[in-house]
């Protein structure tokens, strides 16, 4: 399995044994008019965030010749953002890119009917893997790709600065992906806690993914 690159997705490399249907994975897309919502609250946010997010997703799918996109939940954020323009853009995206949406906690109450997305409650078996929204408890059999947290860690520099970077978190039983869309926030995890949980961390850099020492 290949994780990351700059655009924060996970998928299958050419030499992976399980490749009946090449997949791309993304989590917490928050495809909606977040700029509109935050501008209404007096926060300066550039327009077109959702359009850029959908364009990045489509570029990844086409570049990696994937047959299907699997979204690990939290595609939507709130009812106020479900504008006709956004729903039309998502419908056109779903017609071009076969997409499975595993409904996250933000999606379950507000997912609009009639869109060309395959919405799933619960988990989706994918060969030796399971795709889900929330990471399963430690000790769960198999290996799950999950979202929900939009994790990040703090990294110190030689100059004494501390940077917060989105990250992948790999447990023995699960891989938690960082958020894909913009303006999603992040849950900052303590690296010492992750080490005690036998977890490894990979941060997103400029066009690459870097595994951190424990």
JSON list of C-alpha atoms in Angstrom, two decimals:
[
{"chain": "A", "resi": 1, "resn": "UNK", "atom": "CA", "xyz": [0.00, 0.00, 0.00]},
{"chain": "A", "resi": 2, "resn": "UNK", "atom": "CA", "xyz": [1.17, 3.51, -0.78]},
{"chain": "A", "resi": 3, "resn": "UNK", "atom": "CA", "xyz": [0.25, 6.37, 1.50]},
{"chain": "A", "resi": 4, "resn": "UNK", "atom": "CA", "xyz": [0.26, 10.02, 0.92]},
{"chain": "A", "resi": 5, "resn": "UNK", "atom": "CA", "xyz": [2.08, 12.33, -1.34]},
{"chain": "A", "resi": 6, "resn": "UNK", "atom": "CA", "xyz": [1.28, 15.96, -1.24]},
{"chain": "A", "resi": 7, "resn": "UNK", "atom": "CA", "xyz": [-2.43, 15.54, -1.92]},
{"chain": "A", "resi": 8, "resn": "UNK", "atom": "CA", "xyz": [-3.14, 13.36, 1.10]},
{"chain": "A", "resi": 9, "resn": "UNK", "atom": "CA", "xyz": [-4.62, 10.21, -0.26]},
{"chain": "A", "resi": 10, "resn": "UNK", "atom": "CA", "xyz": [-3.86, 6.53, -0.03]},
{"chain": "A", "resi": 11, "resn": "UNK", "atom": "CA", "xyz": [-3.96, 3.93, -2.76]},
{"chain": "A", "resi": 12, "resn": "UNK", "atom": "CA", "xyz": [-2.39, 0.86, -4.33]},
{"chain": "A", "resi": 13, "resn": "UNK", "atom": "CA", "xyz": [1.02, 0.79, -6.03]},
{"chain": "A", "resi": 14, "resn": "UNK", "atom": "CA", "xyz": [1.51, -1.23, -9.21]},
{"chain": "A", "resi": 15, "resn": "UNK", "atom": "CA", "xyz": [3.25, -4.09, -7.38]},
{"chain": "A", "resi": 16, "resn": "UNK", "atom": "CA", "xyz": [0.52, -4.61, -4.77]},
{"chain": "A", "resi": 17, "resn": "UNK", "atom": "CA", "xyz": [-0.91, -8.14, -4.86]},
{"chain": "A", "resi": 18, "resn": "UNK", "atom": "CA", "xyz": [-4.43, -6.96, -4.10]},
{"chain": "A", "resi": 19, "resn": "UNK", "atom": "CA", "xyz": [-5.37, -4.85, -7.07]},
{"chain": "A", "resi": 20, "resn": "UNK", "atom": "CA", "xyz": [-8.54, -6.24, -8.61]},
{"chain": "A", "resi": 21, "resn": "UNK", "atom": "CA", "xyz": [-9.97, -2.72, -8.46]},
{"chain": "A", "resi": 22, "resn": "UNK", "atom": "CA", "xyz": [-7.44, 0.06, -7.89]},
{"chain": "A", "resi": 23, "resn": "UNK", "atom": "CA", "xyz": [-8.79, 2.37, -5.21]},
{"chain": "A", "resi": 24, "resn": "UNK", "atom": "CA", "xyz": [-8.02, 5.85, -3.97]},
{"chain": "A", "resi": 25, "resn": "UNK", "atom": "CA", "xyz": [-8.88, 6.82, -0.42]},
{"chain": "A", "resi": 26, "resn": "UNK", "atom": "CA", "xyz": [-9.56, 10.24, 1.04]},
{"chain": "A", "resi": 27, "resn": "UNK", "atom": "CA", "xyz": [-11.05, 11.36, 4.31]},
{"chain": "A", "resi": 28, "resn": "UNK", "atom": "CA", "xyz": [-12.83, 14.43, 5.65]},
{"chain": "A", "resi": 29, "resn": "UNK", "atom": "CA", "xyz": [-13.32, 16.13, 2.32]},
{"chain": "A", "resi": 30, "resn": "UNK", "atom": "CA", "xyz": [-15.91, 18.60, 3.71]},
{"chain": "A", "resi": 31, "resn": "UNK", "atom": "CA", "xyz": [-17.08, 19.38, 0.19]},
{"chain": "A", "resi": 32, "resn": "UNK", "atom": "CA", "xyz": [-19.17, 22.42, 0.83]},
{"chain": "A", "resi": 33, "resn": "UNK", "atom": "CA", "xyz": [-19.25, 26.15, 0.86]},
{"chain": "A", "resi": 34, "resn": "UNK", "atom": "CA", "xyz": [-17.11, 26.58, 3.96]},
{"chain": "A", "resi": 35, "resn": "UNK", "atom": "CA", "xyz": [-15.97, 29.95, 2.67]},
{"chain": "A", "resi": 36, "resn": "UNK", "atom": "CA", "xyz": [-19.57, 31.16, 2.60]},
{"chain": "A", "resi": 37, "resn": "UNK", "atom": "CA", "xyz": [-20.19, 29.97, 6.15]},
{"chain": "A", "resi": 38, "resn": "UNK", "atom": "CA", "xyz": [-17.06, 31.52, 7.61]},
{"chain": "A", "resi": 39, "resn": "UNK", "atom": "CA", "xyz": [-17.41, 34.77, 5.69]},
{"chain": "A", "resi": 40, "resn": "UNK", "atom": "CA", "xyz": [-20.87, 35.07, 7.25]},
{"chain": "A", "resi": 41, "resn": "UNK", "atom": "CA", "xyz": [-19.14, 34.82, 10.64]},
{"chain": "A", "resi": 42, "resn": "UNK", "atom": "CA", "xyz": [-16.68, 37.58, 9.73]},
{"chain": "A", "resi": 43, "resn": "UNK", "atom": "CA", "xyz": [-13.78, 35.23, 8.99]},
{"chain": "A", "resi": 44, "resn": "UNK", "atom": "CA", "xyz": [-11.80, 35.98, 5.79]},
{"chain": "A", "resi": 45, "resn": "UNK", "atom": "CA", "xyz": [-11.90, 32.78, 3.74]},
{"chain": "A", "resi": 46, "resn": "UNK", "atom": "CA", "xyz": [-11.24, 32.52, -0.01]},
{"chain": "A", "resi": 47, "resn": "UNK", "atom": "CA", "xyz": [-14.10, 31.38, -2.23]},
{"chain": "A", "resi": 48, "resn": "UNK", "atom": "CA", "xyz": [-13.98, 28.20, -4.27]},
{"chain": "A", "resi": 49, "resn": "UNK", "atom": "CA", "xyz": [-12.59, 25.88, -1.59]},
{"chain": "A", "resi": 50, "resn": "UNK", "atom": "CA", "xyz": [-14.96, 23.04, -2.48]},
{"chain": "A", "resi": 51, "resn": "UNK", "atom": "CA", "xyz": [-14.32, 23.35, -6.21]},
{"chain": "A", "resi": 52, "resn": "UNK", "atom": "CA", "xyz": [-10.57, 23.12, -5.64]},
{"chain": "A", "resi": 53, "resn": "UNK", "atom": "CA", "xyz": [-11.01, 20.10, -3.37]},
{"chain": "A", "resi": 54, "resn": "UNK", "atom": "CA", "xyz": [-13.09, 18.25, -5.95]},
{"chain": "A", "resi": 55, "resn": "UNK", "atom": "CA", "xyz": [-10.59, 19.15, -8.67]},
{"chain": "A", "resi": 56, "resn": "UNK", "atom": "CA", "xyz": [-7.70, 17.78, -6.59]},
{"chain": "A", "resi": 57, "resn": "UNK", "atom": "CA", "xyz": [-9.61, 14.55, -5.96]},
{"chain": "A", "resi": 58, "resn": "UNK", "atom": "CA", "xyz": [-10.35, 14.10, -9.65]},
{"chain": "A", "resi": 59, "resn": "UNK", "atom": "CA", "xyz": [-6.72, 14.79, -10.56]},
{"chain": "A", "resi": 60, "resn": "UNK", "atom": "CA", "xyz": [-5.53, 12.10, -8.13]},
{"chain": "A", "resi": 61, "resn": "UNK", "atom": "CA", "xyz": [-7.99, 9.52, -9.40]},
{"chain": "A", "resi": 62, "resn": "UNK", "atom": "CA", "xyz": [-7.06, 10.16, -13.04]},
{"chain": "A", "resi": 63, "resn": "UNK", "atom": "CA", "xyz": [-3.31, 10.33, -12.37]},
{"chain": "A", "resi": 64, "resn": "UNK", "atom": "CA", "xyz": [-3.29, 6.98, -10.58]},
{"chain": "A", "resi": 65, "resn": "UNK", "atom": "CA", "xyz": [-5.74, 5.32, -12.99]},
{"chain": "A", "resi": 66, "resn": "UNK", "atom": "CA", "xyz": [-8.06, 4.31, -10.13]},
{"chain": "A", "resi": 67, "resn": "UNK", "atom": "CA", "xyz": [-11.40, 2.69, -10.86]},
{"chain": "A", "resi": 68, "resn": "UNK", "atom": "CA", "xyz": [-13.05, 4.04, -7.74]},
{"chain": "A", "resi": 69, "resn": "UNK", "atom": "CA", "xyz": [-12.74, 6.68, -5.02]},
{"chain": "A", "resi": 70, "resn": "UNK", "atom": "CA", "xyz": [-13.54, 5.72, -1.42]},
{"chain": "A", "resi": 71, "resn": "UNK", "atom": "CA", "xyz": [-14.26, 8.62, 0.95]},
{"chain": "A", "resi": 72, "resn": "UNK", "atom": "CA", "xyz": [-13.80, 7.66, 4.59]},
{"chain": "A", "resi": 73, "resn": "UNK", "atom": "CA", "xyz": [-16.55, 9.88, 5.93]},
{"chain": "A", "resi": 74, "resn": "UNK", "atom": "CA", "xyz": [-17.29, 13.53, 6.70]},
{"chain": "A", "resi": 75, "resn": "UNK", "atom": "CA", "xyz": [-17.87, 14.50, 3.10]},
{"chain": "A", "resi": 76, "resn": "UNK", "atom": "CA", "xyz": [-20.38, 17.12, 4.29]},
{"chain": "A", "resi": 77, "resn": "UNK", "atom": "CA", "xyz": [-20.15, 19.51, 7.22]},
{"chain": "A", "resi": 78, "resn": "UNK", "atom": "CA", "xyz": [-23.50, 21.25, 7.75]},
{"chain": "A", "resi": 79, "resn": "UNK", "atom": "CA", "xyz": [-26.91, 21.85, 6.20]},
{"chain": "A", "resi": 80, "resn": "UNK", "atom": "CA", "xyz": [-26.25, 25.55, 5.62]},
{"chain": "A", "resi": 81, "resn": "UNK", "atom": "CA", "xyz": [-23.55, 24.71, 3.10]},
{"chain": "A", "resi": 82, "resn": "UNK", "atom": "CA", "xyz": [-25.65, 22.45, 0.88]},
{"chain": "A", "resi": 83, "resn": "UNK", "atom": "CA", "xyz": [-26.31, 25.02, -1.83]},
{"chain": "A", "resi": 84, "resn": "UNK", "atom": "CA", "xyz": [-27.70, 24.15, -5.28]},
{"chain": "A", "resi": 85, "resn": "UNK", "atom": "CA", "xyz": [-24.36, 25.06, -6.86]},
{"chain": "A", "resi": 86, "resn": "UNK", "atom": "CA", "xyz": [-22.47, 22.70, -4.56]},
{"chain": "A", "resi": 87, "resn": "UNK", "atom": "CA", "xyz": [-24.91, 19.83, -5.03]},
{"chain": "A", "resi": 88, "resn": "UNK", "atom": "CA", "xyz": [-24.67, 20.26, -8.80]},
{"chain": "A", "resi": 89, "resn": "UNK", "atom": "CA", "xyz": [-20.85, 20.20, -8.63]},
{"chain": "A", "resi": 90, "resn": "UNK", "atom": "CA", "xyz": [-20.86, 17.04, -6.50]},
{"chain": "A", "resi": 91, "resn": "UNK", "atom": "CA", "xyz": [-23.38, 15.39, -8.84]},
{"chain": "A", "resi": 92, "resn": "UNK", "atom": "CA", "xyz": [-21.16, 16.10, -11.86]},
{"chain": "A", "resi": 93, "resn": "UNK", "atom": "CA", "xyz": [-18.14, 14.82, -9.93]},
{"chain": "A", "resi": 94, "resn": "UNK", "atom": "CA", "xyz": [-19.96, 11.59, -9.02]},
{"chain": "A", "resi": 95, "resn": "UNK", "atom": "CA", "xyz": [-20.95, 11.04, -12.65]},
{"chain": "A", "resi": 96, "resn": "UNK", "atom": "CA", "xyz": [-17.29, 11.31, -13.74]},
{"chain": "A", "resi": 97, "resn": "UNK", "atom": "CA", "xyz": [-15.65, 9.48, -10.81]},
{"chain": "A", "resi": 98, "resn": "UNK", "atom": "CA", "xyz": [-17.26, 6.33, -9.32]},
{"chain": "A", "resi": 99, "resn": "UNK", "atom": "CA", "xyz": [-17.35, 7.25, -5.63]},
{"chain": "A", "resi": 100, "resn": "UNK", "atom": "CA", "xyz": [-18.20, 5.33, -2.47]},
{"chain": "A", "resi": 101, "resn": "UNK", "atom": "CA", "xyz": [-18.97, 7.48, 0.57]},
{"chain": "A", "resi": 102, "resn": "UNK", "atom": "CA", "xyz": [-18.72, 5.79, 3.95]},
{"chain": "A", "resi": 103, "resn": "UNK", "atom": "CA", "xyz": [-21.02, 8.01, 5.96]},
{"chain": "A", "resi": 104, "resn": "UNK", "atom": "CA", "xyz": [-19.27, 9.81, 8.81]},
{"chain": "A", "resi": 105, "resn": "UNK", "atom": "CA", "xyz": [-20.78, 11.47, 11.83]},
{"chain": "A", "resi": 106, "resn": "UNK", "atom": "CA", "xyz": [-21.20, 14.74, 9.88]},
{"chain": "A", "resi": 107, "resn": "UNK", "atom": "CA", "xyz": [-22.83, 12.94, 6.94]},
{"chain": "A", "resi": 108, "resn": "UNK", "atom": "CA", "xyz": [-25.39, 10.63, 8.51]},
{"chain": "A", "resi": 109, "resn": "UNK", "atom": "CA", "xyz": [-28.01, 13.26, 9.30]},
{"chain": "A", "resi": 110, "resn": "UNK", "atom": "CA", "xyz": [-27.63, 15.48, 6.24]},
{"chain": "A", "resi": 111, "resn": "UNK", "atom": "CA", "xyz": [-26.46, 13.39, 3.25]},
{"chain": "A", "resi": 112, "resn": "UNK", "atom": "CA", "xyz": [-28.70, 14.53, 0.36]},
{"chain": "A", "resi": 113, "resn": "UNK", "atom": "CA", "xyz": [-30.59, 11.79, -1.51]},
{"chain": "A", "resi": 114, "resn": "UNK", "atom": "CA", "xyz": [-30.34, 11.40, -5.26]},
{"chain": "A", "resi": 115, "resn": "UNK", "atom": "CA", "xyz": [-26.63, 12.08, -5.72]},
{"chain": "A", "resi": 116, "resn": "UNK", "atom": "CA", "xyz": [-24.60, 9.60, -7.82]},
{"chain": "A", "resi": 117, "resn": "UNK", "atom": "CA", "xyz": [-22.54, 8.53, -4.79]},
{"chain": "A", "resi": 118, "resn": "UNK", "atom": "CA", "xyz": [-22.77, 5.08, -3.23]},
{"chain": "A", "resi": 119, "resn": "UNK", "atom": "CA", "xyz": [-23.44, 5.88, 0.43]},
{"chain": "A", "resi": 120, "resn": "UNK", "atom": "CA", "xyz": [-22.59, 3.18, 2.98]},
{"chain": "A", "resi": 121, "resn": "UNK", "atom": "CA", "xyz": [-23.31, 3.03, 6.70]},
{"chain": "A", "resi": 122, "resn": "UNK", "atom": "CA", "xyz": [-20.73, 1.10, 8.68]},
{"chain": "A", "resi": 123, "resn": "UNK", "atom": "CA", "xyz": [-17.68, -0.39, 7.00]},
{"chain": "A", "resi": 124, "resn": "UNK", "atom": "CA", "xyz": [-16.68, -1.59, 3.53]},
{"chain": "A", "resi": 125, "resn": "UNK", "atom": "CA", "xyz": [-14.61, -4.78, 3.06]},
{"chain": "A", "resi": 126, "resn": "UNK", "atom": "CA", "xyz": [-11.88, -4.37, 0.44]},
{"chain": "A", "resi": 127, "resn": "UNK", "atom": "CA", "xyz": [-10.01, -7.63, 0.10]},
{"chain": "A", "resi": 128, "resn": "UNK", "atom": "CA", "xyz": [-7.65, -7.91, 3.08]},
{"chain": "A", "resi": 129, "resn": "UNK", "atom": "CA", "xyz": [-8.58, -4.40, 4.28]},
{"chain": "A", "resi": 130, "resn": "UNK", "atom": "CA", "xyz": [-11.61, -2.72, 5.78]},
{"chain": "A", "resi": 131, "resn": "UNK", "atom": "CA", "xyz": [-12.56, 0.88, 5.01]},
{"chain": "A", "resi": 132, "resn": "UNK", "atom": "CA", "xyz": [-14.40, 2.71, 7.77]},
{"chain": "A", "resi": 133, "resn": "UNK", "atom": "CA", "xyz": [-15.00, 6.13, 9.24]},
{"chain": "A", "resi": 134, "resn": "UNK", "atom": "CA", "xyz": [-13.95, 5.67, 12.87]},
{"chain": "A", "resi": 135, "resn": "UNK", "atom": "CA", "xyz": [-10.79, 3.78, 13.84]},
{"chain": "A", "resi": 136, "resn": "UNK", "atom": "CA", "xyz": [-11.68, 0.45, 15.50]},
{"chain": "A", "resi": 137, "resn": "UNK", "atom": "CA", "xyz": [-10.54, -0.43, 19.03]},
{"chain": "A", "resi": 138, "resn": "UNK", "atom": "CA", "xyz": [-7.03, -1.84, 19.52]},
{"chain": "A", "resi": 139, "resn": "UNK", "atom": "CA", "xyz": [-6.86, -5.56, 18.94]},
{"chain": "A", "resi": 140, "resn": "UNK", "atom": "CA", "xyz": [-9.55, -5.56, 16.26]},
{"chain": "A", "resi": 141, "resn": "UNK", "atom": "CA", "xyz": [-8.79, -8.32, 13.71]},
{"chain": "A", "resi": 142, "resn": "UNK", "atom": "CA", "xyz": [-7.64, -7.31, 10.24]},
{"chain": "A", "resi": 143, "resn": "UNK", "atom": "CA", "xyz": [-6.49, -3.86, 9.15]},
{"chain": "A", "resi": 144, "resn": "UNK", "atom": "CA", "xyz": [-8.75, -0.81, 8.79]},
{"chain": "A", "resi": 145, "resn": "UNK", "atom": "CA", "xyz": [-8.32, 2.42, 6.83]},
{"chain": "A", "resi": 146, "resn": "UNK", "atom": "CA", "xyz": [-10.11, 5.12, 8.82]},
{"chain": "A", "resi": 147, "resn": "UNK", "atom": "CA", "xyz": [-10.71, 8.84, 9.09]},
{"chain": "A", "resi": 148, "resn": "UNK", "atom": "CA", "xyz": [-12.68, 10.82, 11.70]},
{"chain": "A", "resi": 149, "resn": "UNK", "atom": "CA", "xyz": [-9.75, 12.31, 13.63]},
{"chain": "A", "resi": 150, "resn": "UNK", "atom": "CA", "xyz": [-7.98, 14.46, 10.98]},
{"chain": "A", "resi": 151, "resn": "UNK", "atom": "CA", "xyz": [-4.78, 13.92, 13.00]},
{"chain": "A", "resi": 152, "resn": "UNK", "atom": "CA", "xyz": [-1.78, 16.21, 13.31]},
{"chain": "A", "resi": 153, "resn": "UNK", "atom": "CA", "xyz": [1.42, 16.28, 15.37]},
{"chain": "A", "resi": 154, "resn": "UNK", "atom": "CA", "xyz": [3.79, 19.00, 16.57]},
{"chain": "A", "resi": 155, "resn": "UNK", "atom": "CA", "xyz": [7.34, 18.94, 15.20]},
{"chain": "A", "resi": 156, "resn": "UNK", "atom": "CA", "xyz": [10.19, 20.92, 16.71]},
{"chain": "A", "resi": 157, "resn": "UNK", "atom": "CA", "xyz": [12.90, 22.53, 14.59]},
{"chain": "A", "resi": 158, "resn": "UNK", "atom": "CA", "xyz": [16.54, 23.24, 15.41]},
{"chain": "A", "resi": 159, "resn": "UNK", "atom": "CA", "xyz": [15.61, 26.90, 15.67]},
{"chain": "A", "resi": 160, "resn": "UNK", "atom": "CA", "xyz": [13.17, 26.10, 18.44]},
{"chain": "A", "resi": 161, "resn": "UNK", "atom": "CA", "xyz": [10.03, 26.58, 16.36]},
{"chain": "A", "resi": 162, "resn": "UNK", "atom": "CA", "xyz": [7.13, 24.16, 16.63]},
{"chain": "A", "resi": 163, "resn": "UNK", "atom": "CA", "xyz": [5.12, 23.29, 13.55]},
{"chain": "A", "resi": 164, "resn": "UNK", "atom": "CA", "xyz": [1.83, 21.44, 13.48]},
{"chain": "A", "resi": 165, "resn": "UNK", "atom": "CA", "xyz": [1.67, 19.07, 10.51]},
{"chain": "A", "resi": 166, "resn": "UNK", "atom": "CA", "xyz": [-1.13, 16.81, 9.29]},
{"chain": "A", "resi": 167, "resn": "UNK", "atom": "CA", "xyz": [-0.14, 13.19, 9.57]},
{"chain": "A", "resi": 168, "resn": "UNK", "atom": "CA", "xyz": [-0.94, 9.55, 8.98]},
{"chain": "A", "resi": 169, "resn": "UNK", "atom": "CA", "xyz": [-1.08, 7.41, 12.12]},
{"chain": "A", "resi": 170, "resn": "UNK", "atom": "CA", "xyz": [-0.39, 3.70, 11.67]},
{"chain": "A", "resi": 171, "resn": "UNK", "atom": "CA", "xyz": [-1.38, 1.29, 14.40]},
{"chain": "A", "resi": 172, "resn": "UNK", "atom": "CA", "xyz": [-0.94, -2.49, 14.24]},
{"chain": "A", "resi": 173, "resn": "UNK", "atom": "CA", "xyz": [-4.64, -2.75, 13.33]},
{"chain": "A", "resi": 174, "resn": "UNK", "atom": "CA", "xyz": [-5.40, 0.53, 11.49]},
{"chain": "A", "resi": 175, "resn": "UNK", "atom": "CA", "xyz": [-4.17, 3.45, 9.43]},
{"chain": "A", "resi": 176, "resn": "UNK", "atom": "CA", "xyz": [-5.81, 6.82, 10.22]},
{"chain": "A", "resi": 177, "resn": "UNK", "atom": "CA", "xyz": [-5.66, 9.28, 7.33]},
{"chain": "A", "resi": 178, "resn": "UNK", "atom": "CA", "xyz": [-5.35, 13.07, 7.61]},
{"chain": "A", "resi": 179, "resn": "UNK", "atom": "CA", "xyz": [-8.07, 15.36, 6.32]},
{"chain": "A", "resi": 180, "resn": "UNK", "atom": "CA", "xyz": [-8.13, 15.97, 2.58]},
{"chain": "A", "resi": 181, "resn": "UNK", "atom": "CA", "xyz": [-10.16, 19.17, 2.28]},
{"chain": "A", "resi": 182, "resn": "UNK", "atom": "CA", "xyz": [-9.14, 22.62, 3.43]},
{"chain": "A", "resi": 183, "resn": "UNK", "atom": "CA", "xyz": [-10.47, 24.40, 6.51]},
{"chain": "A", "resi": 184, "resn": "UNK", "atom": "CA", "xyz": [-11.16, 21.16, 8.36]},
{"chain": "A", "resi": 185, "resn": "UNK", "atom": "CA", "xyz": [-9.11, 21.74, 11.49]},
{"chain": "A", "resi": 186, "resn": "UNK", "atom": "CA", "xyz": [-7.00, 19.04, 13.09]},
{"chain": "A", "resi": 187, "resn": "UNK", "atom": "CA", "xyz": [-6.72, 16.95, 16.23]},
{"chain": "A", "resi": 188, "resn": "UNK", "atom": "CA", "xyz": [-3.20, 17.37, 17.61]},
{"chain": "A", "resi": 189, "resn": "UNK", "atom": "CA", "xyz": [-1.89, 14.06, 18.98]},
{"chain": "A", "resi": 190, "resn": "UNK", "atom": "CA", "xyz": [0.97, 13.69, 21.46]},
{"chain": "A", "resi": 191, "resn": "UNK", "atom": "CA", "xyz": [3.84, 11.71, 19.97]},
{"chain": "A", "resi": 192, "resn": "UNK", "atom": "CA", "xyz": [4.68, 10.23, 23.37]},
{"chain": "A", "resi": 193, "resn": "UNK", "atom": "CA", "xyz": [1.14, 8.86, 23.66]},
{"chain": "A", "resi": 194, "resn": "UNK", "atom": "CA", "xyz": [1.33, 7.41, 20.15]},
{"chain": "A", "resi": 195, "resn": "UNK", "atom": "CA", "xyz": [4.63, 5.70, 20.95]},
{"chain": "A", "resi": 196, "resn": "UNK", "atom": "CA", "xyz": [3.06, 4.04, 24.00]},
{"chain": "A", "resi": 197, "resn": "UNK", "atom": "CA", "xyz": [0.26, 2.81, 21.72]},
{"chain": "A", "resi": 198, "resn": "UNK", "atom": "CA", "xyz": [2.79, 1.22, 19.35]},
{"chain": "A", "resi": 199, "resn": "UNK", "atom": "CA", "xyz": [1.79, 3.70, 16.64]},
{"chain": "A", "resi": 200, "resn": "UNK", "atom": "CA", "xyz": [3.96, 5.17, 13.89]},
{"chain": "A", "resi": 201, "resn": "UNK", "atom": "CA", "xyz": [3.52, 8.66, 12.46]},
{"chain": "A", "resi": 202, "resn": "UNK", "atom": "CA", "xyz": [4.14, 9.96, 8.94]},
{"chain": "A", "resi": 203, "resn": "UNK", "atom": "CA", "xyz": [3.88, 13.71, 8.37]},
{"chain": "A", "resi": 204, "resn": "UNK", "atom": "CA", "xyz": [2.97, 15.42, 5.13]},
{"chain": "A", "resi": 205, "resn": "UNK", "atom": "CA", "xyz": [5.76, 17.47, 3.64]},
{"chain": "A", "resi": 206, "resn": "UNK", "atom": "CA", "xyz": [6.21, 19.30, 0.37]},
{"chain": "A", "resi": 207, "resn": "UNK", "atom": "CA", "xyz": [5.27, 16.60, -2.09]},
{"chain": "A", "resi": 208, "resn": "UNK", "atom": "CA", "xyz": [6.31, 13.70, 0.13]},
{"chain": "A", "resi": 209, "resn": "UNK", "atom": "CA", "xyz": [5.57, 11.75, 3.30]},
{"chain": "A", "resi": 210, "resn": "UNK", "atom": "CA", "xyz": [8.15, 11.45, 6.09]},
{"chain": "A", "resi": 211, "resn": "UNK", "atom": "CA", "xyz": [8.05, 8.75, 8.77]},
{"chain": "A", "resi": 212, "resn": "UNK", "atom": "CA", "xyz": [9.09, 10.12, 12.14]},
{"chain": "A", "resi": 213, "resn": "UNK", "atom": "CA", "xyz": [11.28, 8.25, 14.61]},
{"chain": "A", "resi": 214, "resn": "UNK", "atom": "CA", "xyz": [9.46, 7.00, 17.68]}
]
